[in-house]
PDB file of C-alpha atoms in Angstrom:
ATOM      1  CA  UNK H   1     -23.485 -22.431  -4.820  1.00  0.00           C
ATOM      2  CA  UNK H   2     -27.169 -23.384  -4.861  1.00  0.00           C
ATOM      3  CA  UNK H   3     -28.893 -25.242  -7.691  1.00  0.00           C
ATOM      4  CA  UNK H   4     -30.502 -21.965  -8.756  1.00  0.00           C
ATOM      5  CA  UNK H   5     -27.256 -20.124  -9.151  1.00  0.00           C
ATOM      6  CA  UNK H   6     -26.072 -19.921 -12.715  1.00  0.00           C
ATOM      7  CA  UNK H   7     -22.870 -21.902 -13.490  1.00  0.00           C
ATOM      8  CA  UNK H   8     -19.605 -19.905 -13.566  1.00  0.00           C
ATOM      9  CA  UNK H   9     -17.655 -19.734 -16.669  1.00  0.00           C
ATOM     10  CA  UNK H  10     -13.832 -19.988 -16.813  1.00  0.00           C
ATOM     11  CA  UNK H  11     -11.271 -17.186 -16.791  1.00  0.00           C
ATOM     12  CA  UNK H  12     -13.146 -14.951 -14.393  1.00  0.00           C
ATOM     13  CA  UNK H  13     -16.344 -14.658 -16.335  1.00  0.00           C
ATOM     14  CA  UNK H  14     -19.887 -15.418 -15.451  1.00  0.00           C
ATOM     15  CA  UNK H  15     -22.196 -17.177 -17.941  1.00  0.00           C
ATOM     16  CA  UNK H  16     -25.053 -14.828 -17.316  1.00  0.00           C
ATOM     17  CA  UNK H  17     -25.592 -12.726 -20.338  1.00  0.00           C
ATOM     18  CA  UNK H  18     -23.888  -9.287 -20.290  1.00  0.00           C
ATOM     19  CA  UNK H  19     -22.458 -10.065 -16.732  1.00  0.00           C
ATOM     20  CA  UNK H  20     -18.849  -9.671 -17.788  1.00  0.00           C
ATOM     21  CA  UNK H  21     -15.843 -10.382 -15.599  1.00  0.00           C
ATOM     22  CA  UNK H  22     -16.369 -11.559 -12.049  1.00  0.00           C
ATOM     23  CA  UNK H  23     -15.599  -9.439  -8.951  1.00  0.00           C
ATOM     24  CA  UNK H  24     -12.129 -10.887  -8.350  1.00  0.00           C
ATOM     25  CA  UNK H  25     -11.088 -10.071 -11.884  1.00  0.00           C
ATOM     26  CA  UNK H  26     -12.454  -6.528 -11.696  1.00  0.00           C
ATOM     27  CA  UNK H  27     -10.623  -5.940  -8.405  1.00  0.00           C
ATOM     28  CA  UNK H  28      -7.396  -7.228  -9.869  1.00  0.00           C
ATOM     29  CA  UNK H  29      -7.767  -5.092 -12.912  1.00  0.00           C
ATOM     30  CA  UNK H  30      -8.549  -1.968 -10.846  1.00  0.00           C
ATOM     31  CA  UNK H  31      -5.783  -2.770  -8.396  1.00  0.00           C
ATOM     32  CA  UNK H  32      -3.152  -2.906 -11.224  1.00  0.00           C
ATOM     33  CA  UNK H  33      -4.603   0.301 -12.689  1.00  0.00           C
ATOM     34  CA  UNK H  34      -4.564   2.023  -9.246  1.00  0.00           C
ATOM     35  CA  UNK H  35      -0.943   0.990  -8.616  1.00  0.00           C
ATOM     36  CA  UNK H  36       0.113   2.505 -11.961  1.00  0.00           C
ATOM     37  CA  UNK H  37      -1.668   5.806 -11.204  1.00  0.00           C
ATOM     38  CA  UNK H  38      -0.245   6.016  -7.673  1.00  0.00           C
ATOM     39  CA  UNK H  39       3.309   5.336  -8.960  1.00  0.00           C
ATOM     40  CA  UNK H  40       2.914   8.205 -11.387  1.00  0.00           C
ATOM     41  CA  UNK H  41       1.444  10.527  -8.841  1.00  0.00           C
ATOM     42  CA  UNK H  42       4.133  10.038  -6.145  1.00  0.00           C
ATOM     43  CA  UNK H  43       6.797  11.060  -8.681  1.00  0.00           C
ATOM     44  CA  UNK H  44       5.565  14.591  -7.706  1.00  0.00           C
ATOM     45  CA  UNK H  45       7.549  14.238  -4.461  1.00  0.00           C
ATOM     46  CA  UNK H  46      10.307  12.198  -6.124  1.00  0.00           C
ATOM     47  CA  UNK H  47       9.374   8.941  -4.488  1.00  0.00           C
ATOM     48  CA  UNK H  48       8.270   5.529  -5.606  1.00  0.00           C
ATOM     49  CA  UNK H  49       5.383   3.548  -3.962  1.00  0.00           C
ATOM     50  CA  UNK H  50       7.608   1.494  -1.563  1.00  0.00           C
ATOM     51  CA  UNK H  51       9.324   4.635  -0.394  1.00  0.00           C
ATOM     52  CA  UNK H  52       5.947   6.279   0.163  1.00  0.00           C
ATOM     53  CA  UNK H  53       4.708   3.287   2.046  1.00  0.00           C
ATOM     54  CA  UNK H  54       7.746   3.216   4.285  1.00  0.00           C
ATOM     55  CA  UNK H  55       7.306   6.923   5.183  1.00  0.00           C
ATOM     56  CA  UNK H  56       3.695   6.062   6.125  1.00  0.00           C
ATOM     57  CA  UNK H  57       4.770   3.032   8.242  1.00  0.00           C
ATOM     58  CA  UNK H  58       7.315   5.112  10.135  1.00  0.00           C
ATOM     59  CA  UNK H  59       4.793   7.897  10.763  1.00  0.00           C
ATOM     60  CA  UNK H  60       2.236   5.408  12.046  1.00  0.00           C
ATOM     61  CA  UNK H  61       4.477   4.342  14.876  1.00  0.00           C
ATOM     62  CA  UNK H  62       7.654   6.356  15.202  1.00  0.00           C
ATOM     63  CA  UNK H  63      10.733   4.759  16.838  1.00  0.00           C
ATOM     64  CA  UNK H  64      10.186   1.278  15.596  1.00  0.00           C
ATOM     65  CA  UNK H  65      13.159  -0.765  14.387  1.00  0.00           C
ATOM     66  CA  UNK H  66      13.837  -1.509  10.795  1.00  0.00           C
ATOM     67  CA  UNK H  67      13.298  -5.235  11.562  1.00  0.00           C
ATOM     68  CA  UNK H  68       9.865  -4.597  13.116  1.00  0.00           C
ATOM     69  CA  UNK H  69       8.769  -2.547  10.177  1.00  0.00           C
ATOM     70  CA  UNK H  70      10.096  -5.137   7.711  1.00  0.00           C
ATOM     71  CA  UNK H  71       8.122  -7.824   9.622  1.00  0.00           C
ATOM     72  CA  UNK H  72       4.928  -5.716   9.528  1.00  0.00           C
ATOM     73  CA  UNK H  73       5.276  -5.144   5.821  1.00  0.00           C
ATOM     74  CA  UNK H  74       6.192  -8.681   5.086  1.00  0.00           C
ATOM     75  CA  UNK H  75       9.380  -7.792   3.238  1.00  0.00           C
ATOM     76  CA  UNK H  76      12.980  -8.801   3.583  1.00  0.00           C
ATOM     77  CA  UNK H  77      14.881  -6.710   6.162  1.00  0.00           C
ATOM     78  CA  UNK H  78      17.718  -6.163   3.696  1.00  0.00           C
ATOM     79  CA  UNK H  79      15.297  -4.588   1.162  1.00  0.00           C
ATOM     80  CA  UNK H  80      13.806  -2.348   3.802  1.00  0.00           C
ATOM     81  CA  UNK H  81      17.308  -1.212   4.877  1.00  0.00           C
ATOM     82  CA  UNK H  82      17.995  -0.238   1.291  1.00  0.00           C
ATOM     83  CA  UNK H  83      14.813   1.857   1.200  1.00  0.00           C
ATOM     84  CA  UNK H  84      15.619   3.380   4.523  1.00  0.00           C
ATOM     85  CA  UNK H  85      19.169   4.208   3.391  1.00  0.00           C
ATOM     86  CA  UNK H  86      17.799   6.175   0.423  1.00  0.00           C
ATOM     87  CA  UNK H  87      15.212   8.073   2.559  1.00  0.00           C
ATOM     88  CA  UNK H  88      17.885   8.840   5.157  1.00  0.00           C
ATOM     89  CA  UNK H  89      20.281  10.229   2.611  1.00  0.00           C
ATOM     90  CA  UNK H  90      17.443  12.468   1.254  1.00  0.00           C
ATOM     91  CA  UNK H  91      16.855  13.844   4.744  1.00  0.00           C
ATOM     92  CA  UNK H  92      13.297  12.357   5.002  1.00  0.00           C
ATOM     93  CA  UNK H  93      13.999   9.992   7.863  1.00  0.00           C
ATOM     94  CA  UNK H  94      16.571   9.655  10.662  1.00  0.00           C
ATOM     95  CA  UNK H  95      17.935   6.628  12.391  1.00  0.00           C
ATOM     96  CA  UNK H  96      18.650   6.677  16.078  1.00  0.00           C
ATOM     97  CA  UNK H  97      20.238   3.859  18.000  1.00  0.00           C
ATOM     98  CA  UNK H  98      17.744   1.967  20.065  1.00  0.00           C
ATOM     99  CA  UNK H  99      18.765   2.632  23.700  1.00  0.00           C
ATOM    100  CA  UNK H 100      17.451  -0.846  24.745  1.00  0.00           C
ATOM    101  CA  UNK H 101      19.350  -2.655  21.984  1.00  0.00           C
ATOM    102  CA  UNK H 102      22.255  -0.828  20.430  1.00  0.00           C
ATOM    103  CA  UNK H 103      22.318  -3.320  17.432  1.00  0.00           C
ATOM    104  CA  UNK H 104      19.028  -1.858  16.194  1.00  0.00           C
ATOM    105  CA  UNK H 105      18.081   1.514  14.818  1.00  0.00           C
ATOM    106  CA  UNK H 106      14.808   3.254  15.530  1.00  0.00           C
ATOM    107  CA  UNK H 107      13.277   5.141  12.561  1.00  0.00           C
ATOM    108  CA  UNK H 108      11.793   8.581  12.709  1.00  0.00           C
ATOM    109  CA  UNK H 109      10.464  11.160  10.202  1.00  0.00           C
ATOM    110  CA  UNK H 110      12.404  14.362   9.949  1.00  0.00           C
ATOM    111  CA  UNK H 111      10.568  17.694   9.538  1.00  0.00           C
ATOM    112  CA  UNK H 112      11.112  17.328   5.749  1.00  0.00           C
ATOM    113  CA  UNK H 113       9.733  13.786   6.016  1.00  0.00           C
ATOM    114  CA  UNK H 114       6.600  15.078   7.850  1.00  0.00           C
ATOM    115  CA  UNK H 115       6.092  17.706   5.129  1.00  0.00           C
ATOM    116  CA  UNK H 116       6.463  14.997   2.396  1.00  0.00           C
ATOM    117  CA  UNK H 117       3.994  12.822   4.231  1.00  0.00           C
ATOM    118  CA  UNK H 118       1.495  15.653   4.231  1.00  0.00           C
ATOM    119  CA  UNK H 119       1.883  16.035   0.557  1.00  0.00           C
ATOM    120  CA  UNK H 120       1.489  12.260   0.129  1.00  0.00           C
ATOM    121  CA  UNK H 121      -1.838  12.574   1.923  1.00  0.00           C
ATOM    122  CA  UNK H 122      -3.013  15.145  -0.565  1.00  0.00           C
ATOM    123  CA  UNK H 123      -1.743  12.863  -3.361  1.00  0.00           C
ATOM    124  CA  UNK H 124      -3.646   9.855  -1.887  1.00  0.00           C
ATOM    125  CA  UNK H 125      -6.955  11.987  -1.875  1.00  0.00           C
ATOM    126  CA  UNK H 126      -6.366  12.967  -5.467  1.00  0.00           C
ATOM    127  CA  UNK H 127      -5.684   9.238  -6.303  1.00  0.00           C
ATOM    128  CA  UNK H 128      -8.878   8.185  -4.585  1.00  0.00           C
ATOM    129  CA  UNK H 129     -10.884  10.826  -6.514  1.00  0.00           C
ATOM    130  CA  UNK H 130      -9.390   9.824  -9.773  1.00  0.00           C
ATOM    131  CA  UNK H 131     -10.209   6.177  -9.277  1.00  0.00           C
ATOM    132  CA  UNK H 132     -13.748   6.674  -7.859  1.00  0.00           C
ATOM    133  CA  UNK H 133     -14.981   9.659  -9.951  1.00  0.00           C
ATOM    134  CA  UNK H 134     -17.867   7.454 -11.257  1.00  0.00           C
ATOM    135  CA  UNK H 135     -19.267   6.970  -7.658  1.00  0.00           C
ATOM    136  CA  UNK H 136     -21.251   9.185  -5.466  1.00  0.00           C
ATOM    137  CA  UNK H 137     -20.194   9.973  -1.903  1.00  0.00           C
ATOM    138  CA  UNK H 138     -22.557   7.442  -0.479  1.00  0.00           C
ATOM    139  CA  UNK H 139     -21.381   4.816  -2.999  1.00  0.00           C
ATOM    140  CA  UNK H 140     -17.737   5.543  -2.061  1.00  0.00           C
ATOM    141  CA  UNK H 141     -18.571   4.932   1.613  1.00  0.00           C
ATOM    142  CA  UNK H 142     -20.416   1.730   0.810  1.00  0.00           C
ATOM    143  CA  UNK H 143     -17.537   0.514  -1.271  1.00  0.00           C
ATOM    144  CA  UNK H 144     -15.065   1.298   1.466  1.00  0.00           C
ATOM    145  CA  UNK H 145     -17.173  -0.625   4.053  1.00  0.00           C
ATOM    146  CA  UNK H 146     -17.485  -3.624   1.659  1.00  0.00           C
ATOM    147  CA  UNK H 147     -13.835  -3.685   0.776  1.00  0.00           C
ATOM    148  CA  UNK H 148     -12.735  -3.262   4.492  1.00  0.00           C
ATOM    149  CA  UNK H 149     -14.875  -6.336   5.289  1.00  0.00           C
ATOM    150  CA  UNK H 150     -13.277  -8.357   2.537  1.00  0.00           C
ATOM    151  CA  UNK H 151      -9.790  -7.316   3.558  1.00  0.00           C
ATOM    152  CA  UNK H 152     -10.544  -8.347   7.159  1.00  0.00           C
ATOM    153  CA  UNK H 153     -12.046 -11.633   6.067  1.00  0.00           C
ATOM    154  CA  UNK H 154      -8.993 -12.430   3.966  1.00  0.00           C
ATOM    155  CA  UNK H 155      -6.654 -11.726   6.892  1.00  0.00           C
ATOM    156  CA  UNK H 156      -4.800  -8.950   5.093  1.00  0.00           C
ATOM    157  CA  UNK H 157      -2.910  -6.449   7.139  1.00  0.00           C
ATOM    158  CA  UNK H 158      -4.930  -3.251   7.197  1.00  0.00           C
ATOM    159  CA  UNK H 159      -2.895  -0.517   5.509  1.00  0.00           C
ATOM    160  CA  UNK H 160      -0.176  -2.976   4.381  1.00  0.00           C
ATOM    161  CA  UNK H 161       0.198  -3.337   0.615  1.00  0.00           C
ATOM    162  CA  UNK H 162       0.743  -6.923  -0.498  1.00  0.00           C
ATOM    163  CA  UNK H 163       3.377  -5.761  -2.906  1.00  0.00           C
ATOM    164  CA  UNK H 164       5.879  -5.470  -0.060  1.00  0.00           C
ATOM    165  CA  UNK H 165       6.135  -9.207   0.160  1.00  0.00           C
ATOM    166  CA  UNK H 166       7.847  -9.092  -3.288  1.00  0.00           C
ATOM    167  CA  UNK H 167      10.334  -6.370  -2.338  1.00  0.00           C
ATOM    168  CA  UNK H 168      12.857  -8.876  -1.042  1.00  0.00           C
ATOM    169  CA  UNK H 169      12.999 -10.234  -4.623  1.00  0.00           C
ATOM    170  CA  UNK H 170      13.639  -6.950  -6.275  1.00  0.00           C
ATOM    171  CA  UNK H 171      17.066  -5.449  -6.939  1.00  0.00           C
ATOM    172  CA  UNK H 172      17.995  -2.101  -5.339  1.00  0.00           C
ATOM    173  CA  UNK H 173      16.881   0.938  -7.365  1.00  0.00           C
TER     174      UNK H 173
END
């Protein structure tokens, strides 16, 4: 901070008149709001956000083991197995023994899982439009570029929601 910058206030506010909350607070506020909206939208396909995220992770690289996906998402393997069990029982994914290591299962989307993922893509577009309705197309692109830069600078896994790290602490649904 230079000597010409105004001093920052406490609790995420800036002391400049009418400035309001700082960017970190606004991002946290919007993130919580976005998570609530997404949770409501994915009920259309009878999923919760962690289940939707697991489908996406499996589709990104089919055939990976449950352990590999759990490591990528930063969640406990036991929690991921519980999510996979539910998706398997519902016919959205299938497990196949890994031919190189029979102790591990490789995860794949079924045809029903592929269809559900396509619907989730439409839901994600609707979610984006609901959240960013106040922005023009150019502003949306600019925001995306800026947020991508911050995500990279912070060392966050691209496409990995930080909420997965807490899944190991949650009880099975």
